[in-house]
């Protein structure tokens, strides 16, 4: 496997000087019977971000190419491998590699969503919930900021949000990856995820939102309720404030993606217009999660406090 790793790294080194030759080397690896093992070895042992990126593409292509031959337990093992890799070693990868790993994780779920039984799907959402609960417990133990725990490794709230965001995006209209399958597959996958998958994502997203909002209000609180302590935390480079705002950004992205779901006639060929007005039309079953007066009031308060941060504060990085 070390020889294969050197082969991949050599191809990646050639990308600038000989992109066609490098591409041929990397594409040829997809036909290697050991493609999955090679990809995993590169992800685990290479220190080259480009090699990580192309190994992820190799892993996805190899698994999808042999998907119909893989038993259910091997499909689940492939998804679990990616999840474990991101959870335990995600902070060693460049951001573009992490995005590729998350997309591959979501693609594998989409490809096998119809064949996966309800137990497997429920187990996944339970794992994400356990991840968020661990983070919330750490937040309570360390104070609302939880900066020290997040700084030590992957922020579990951010990672959980990214897992769900990748999943929702993959099942949505215009963001799904090319799988080489008929359009009807994408329509049925969209419908199946809407039937079971979207609501658990919303429930988890709103739950994380409530915890993160509480944390943001905690680190920006002052005796007078104004921006004094918030400004001090922001201007002083407060680690807790930065952590909480990072979490807020990730959870908001997730919730926006869920609320943007197309409930009326899915068309994989239709690219939504960025200028057309957007209307949220969630089903009645979402009402208990969306109409939470305390959460809505807290969100407004968070918005007001973030707006009060000085120009040198964390909000400048989020704009």
XYZ file of C-alpha atoms in Angstrom:
319
model
C 0.000 0.000 0.000
C 2.920 2.375 0.553
C 3.821 2.025 -3.119
C 0.262 2.931 -4.064
C 0.401 5.945 -1.742
C 3.586 7.154 -3.439
C 1.917 6.577 -6.820
C -1.026 8.801 -5.852
C 1.205 11.499 -4.384
C 3.351 11.440 -7.536
C 0.241 11.932 -9.683
C -0.875 14.839 -7.491
C 2.583 16.422 -7.784
C 2.207 16.255 -11.590
C -1.110 18.081 -11.638
C 0.536 21.456 -12.231
C 3.120 20.406 -14.826
C 1.272 17.566 -16.580
C -2.449 17.659 -15.679
C -3.452 15.243 -18.452
C -0.909 12.623 -17.410
C -1.804 13.047 -13.743
C -5.491 12.689 -14.550
C -4.881 9.471 -16.461
C -2.998 7.992 -13.502
C -5.733 8.913 -11.045
C -8.550 7.690 -13.313
C -6.774 4.370 -13.905
C -6.766 3.724 -10.171
C -10.572 3.520 -10.225
C -10.302 0.194 -12.051
C -7.863 -1.240 -9.528
C -9.454 -4.077 -7.502
C -7.803 -2.567 -4.421
C -9.102 0.962 -5.104
C -11.038 1.228 -1.831
C -8.074 0.057 0.244
C -5.718 2.388 -1.626
C -8.003 5.359 -1.030
C -8.280 4.597 2.663
C -4.522 4.173 3.012
C -3.889 7.538 1.363
C -6.467 9.264 3.561
C -4.926 7.797 6.683
C -1.214 8.125 5.914
C -0.577 10.864 3.363
C 0.247 14.405 4.467
C -0.608 15.924 1.063
C -4.021 17.681 0.894
C -4.297 17.114 -2.860
C -3.754 13.386 -2.287
C -6.483 13.388 0.374
C -8.854 15.116 -2.047
C -8.274 12.701 -4.926
C -8.296 9.697 -2.598
C -11.772 10.746 -1.476
C -12.892 10.932 -5.107
C -11.338 7.523 -5.714
C -13.137 6.077 -2.703
C -16.489 7.446 -3.868
C -16.039 6.263 -7.462
C -14.889 2.786 -6.396
C -17.774 2.270 -3.987
C -20.431 3.570 -6.377
C -19.008 1.512 -9.230
C -19.443 -1.677 -7.215
C -22.497 -0.612 -5.257
C -24.881 -3.290 -6.493
C -22.326 -5.972 -5.563
C -21.827 -4.716 -2.012
C -23.867 -6.294 0.793
C -25.726 -3.937 3.109
C -23.218 -4.347 5.926
C -20.318 -3.285 3.688
C -22.261 -0.224 2.531
C -22.921 0.715 6.132
C -19.256 0.094 6.986
C -18.164 2.510 4.240
C -20.406 5.267 5.633
C -19.271 4.557 9.176
C -15.652 4.738 8.063
C -16.129 8.238 6.658
C -18.033 9.393 9.732
C -15.351 8.016 12.065
C -12.597 9.570 9.963
C -14.219 12.994 10.194
C -14.961 12.642 13.898
C -11.534 11.443 14.976
C -9.173 12.953 12.409
C -11.212 15.644 10.667
C -9.094 18.491 12.000
C -6.028 17.221 10.102
C -7.664 17.741 6.702
C -7.859 20.928 4.657
C -11.318 22.464 4.435
C -11.782 21.462 0.793
C -10.946 17.864 1.691
C -13.439 17.903 4.562
C -16.112 19.179 2.172
C -15.318 16.336 -0.227
C -15.470 13.758 2.567
C -18.841 15.105 3.730
C -20.219 15.033 0.193
C -19.040 11.447 -0.275
C -20.692 10.490 3.013
C -23.969 12.077 1.840
C -23.723 10.513 -1.641
C -23.337 7.035 -0.165
C -26.404 7.610 2.000
C -28.420 8.819 -0.979
C -27.352 5.885 -3.139
C -28.495 3.401 -0.527
C -31.389 5.257 1.135
C -34.076 3.149 -0.556
C -32.432 -0.152 0.391
C -31.581 0.887 3.955
C -34.119 -0.239 6.524
C -35.695 2.150 9.039
C -33.395 0.865 11.780
C -30.273 1.994 9.949
C -31.662 5.452 9.214
C -32.894 5.911 12.768
C -29.525 4.768 14.098
C -27.771 7.467 12.057
C -29.965 10.239 13.470
C -29.459 8.827 16.962
C -25.687 9.017 16.437
C -25.949 12.667 15.384
C -28.151 13.403 18.387
C -25.618 11.746 20.705
C -22.911 13.917 19.130
C -24.862 17.102 19.826
C -25.695 16.016 23.364
C -22.001 15.440 24.103
C -21.245 18.942 22.871
C -24.049 20.487 24.919
C -22.875 18.675 28.040
C -19.348 19.992 27.477
C -20.792 23.462 26.990
C -22.587 23.269 30.340
C -19.486 21.933 32.099
C -17.214 24.626 30.673
C -19.690 27.469 30.816
C -21.767 28.511 27.838
C -18.755 29.274 25.662
C -17.120 25.866 25.680
C -14.153 27.363 23.871
C -11.486 25.158 25.407
C -13.227 21.935 24.416
C -13.764 23.124 20.856
C -10.222 24.336 20.498
C -8.884 20.912 21.438
C -10.348 19.314 18.302
C -13.360 19.149 16.057
C -16.336 21.147 17.304
C -19.084 18.543 17.557
C -21.945 20.995 16.995
C -20.318 22.331 13.827
C -19.520 18.814 12.612
C -23.031 17.519 13.337
C -24.466 20.488 11.440
C -22.170 19.794 8.504
C -23.157 16.111 8.421
C -26.844 17.026 8.234
C -26.269 19.923 5.832
C -24.427 17.644 3.409
C -27.206 15.075 3.670
C -30.060 17.535 3.098
C -28.173 19.208 0.262
C -27.538 15.900 -1.475
C -31.230 14.993 -1.428
C -32.365 18.470 -2.465
C -32.989 19.684 -5.994
C -30.023 21.360 -7.605
C -27.173 20.310 -5.307
C -27.034 16.561 -5.774
C -23.909 14.951 -7.182
C -23.845 13.175 -10.531
C -24.331 9.470 -9.863
C -24.844 8.267 -13.433
C -28.378 7.175 -12.589
C -31.735 8.034 -14.213
C -33.497 11.221 -13.152
C -36.251 9.080 -11.684
C -33.774 7.813 -9.082
C -33.183 11.384 -7.886
C -36.923 12.100 -7.807
C -37.618 8.991 -5.769
C -34.703 9.681 -3.427
C -35.970 13.234 -2.878
C -39.450 11.932 -2.125
C -38.180 9.186 0.178
C -36.038 11.608 2.185
C -38.944 14.012 2.437
C -41.069 11.166 3.808
C -38.478 10.137 6.375
C -35.276 12.062 6.895
C -36.091 15.731 6.567
C -38.110 16.037 9.773
C -35.426 14.388 11.979
C -32.913 16.819 10.446
C -35.191 19.732 11.351
C -35.697 18.437 14.881
C -31.943 18.080 15.393
C -31.273 21.457 13.788
C -33.784 23.312 15.958
C -32.463 21.514 19.049
C -28.908 22.607 18.241
C -30.145 26.102 17.470
C -31.715 26.434 20.918
C -28.507 25.338 22.648
C -26.279 27.549 20.524
C -28.503 30.599 20.991
C -28.343 30.079 24.741
C -24.571 29.898 24.501
C -24.306 33.049 22.377
C -26.494 34.956 24.819
C -24.360 33.647 27.669
C -21.036 34.835 26.248
C -22.419 38.195 25.177
C -24.330 38.966 28.379
C -23.638 42.032 30.491
C -25.130 43.334 33.683
C -27.020 46.007 31.841
C -28.089 43.653 29.065
C -26.364 45.837 26.488
C -23.297 45.426 24.334
C -20.601 46.211 26.931
C -19.543 42.664 27.731
C -20.291 41.562 24.177
C -17.971 44.232 22.852
C -15.312 43.301 25.365
C -15.504 39.635 24.440
C -15.389 40.408 20.748
C -12.681 43.066 20.842
C -10.533 40.958 23.145
C -10.647 38.062 20.741
C -12.808 36.127 23.164
C -12.406 32.452 22.312
C -15.822 31.550 23.682
C -17.573 34.163 21.537
C -15.749 32.997 18.422
C -16.662 29.361 19.113
C -20.315 30.132 19.690
C -20.576 32.309 16.587
C -18.962 29.515 14.553
C -21.579 27.122 15.851
C -24.350 29.599 15.152
C -23.168 30.039 11.574
C -23.130 26.256 10.974
C -26.558 25.646 12.524
C -28.152 28.574 10.699
C -26.851 27.245 7.377
C -28.409 23.872 8.176
C -31.788 25.307 9.150
C -31.904 27.554 6.063
C -31.196 24.555 3.842
C -33.978 22.546 5.474
C -36.475 25.398 5.263
C -35.575 25.875 1.586
C -36.691 22.338 0.745
C -38.824 22.093 -2.402
C -42.106 20.468 -1.371
C -43.875 21.078 -4.658
C -42.824 18.866 -7.517
C -39.141 18.006 -7.629
C -37.312 18.680 -10.917
C -33.590 17.736 -10.936
C -33.074 19.754 -14.127
C -34.464 22.980 -12.661
C -31.967 25.383 -11.162
C -33.761 27.717 -8.734
C -33.365 31.389 -9.548
C -31.375 33.382 -7.020
C -33.487 36.459 -7.800
C -36.913 34.844 -7.548
C -38.753 35.286 -4.229
C -38.584 32.282 -1.908
C -41.608 31.073 0.009
C -41.364 28.639 2.895
C -44.177 26.100 2.767
C -43.431 23.455 5.406
C -45.981 20.779 6.288
C -48.203 21.091 9.346
C -46.108 18.469 11.165
C -43.293 21.040 11.395
C -45.411 23.479 13.391
C -44.237 22.373 16.891
C -40.592 22.858 15.882
C -40.951 26.209 14.120
C -43.439 28.061 16.313
C -41.348 28.270 19.463
C -41.901 31.762 20.853
C -38.990 31.639 23.299
C -36.567 30.534 20.572
C -37.786 33.191 18.144
C -37.384 35.907 20.778
C -33.919 34.606 21.645
C -32.913 34.646 17.970
C -33.955 38.281 17.709
C -31.926 39.101 20.813
C -28.897 37.291 19.359
C -29.241 39.295 16.163
C -29.342 42.554 18.113
C -26.273 41.653 20.160
C -24.246 40.502 17.163
C -25.066 43.741 15.411
C -23.614 45.587 18.410
C -20.184 43.943 18.060
C -17.400 46.336 17.068
C -15.875 46.193 13.577
C -12.944 44.163 14.918
C -15.209 41.517 16.460
C -16.140 38.033 15.287
C -19.109 39.207 13.241
C -16.740 40.755 10.716
C -15.488 37.291 9.891
C -19.030 36.014 9.356
C -20.146 38.680 6.892
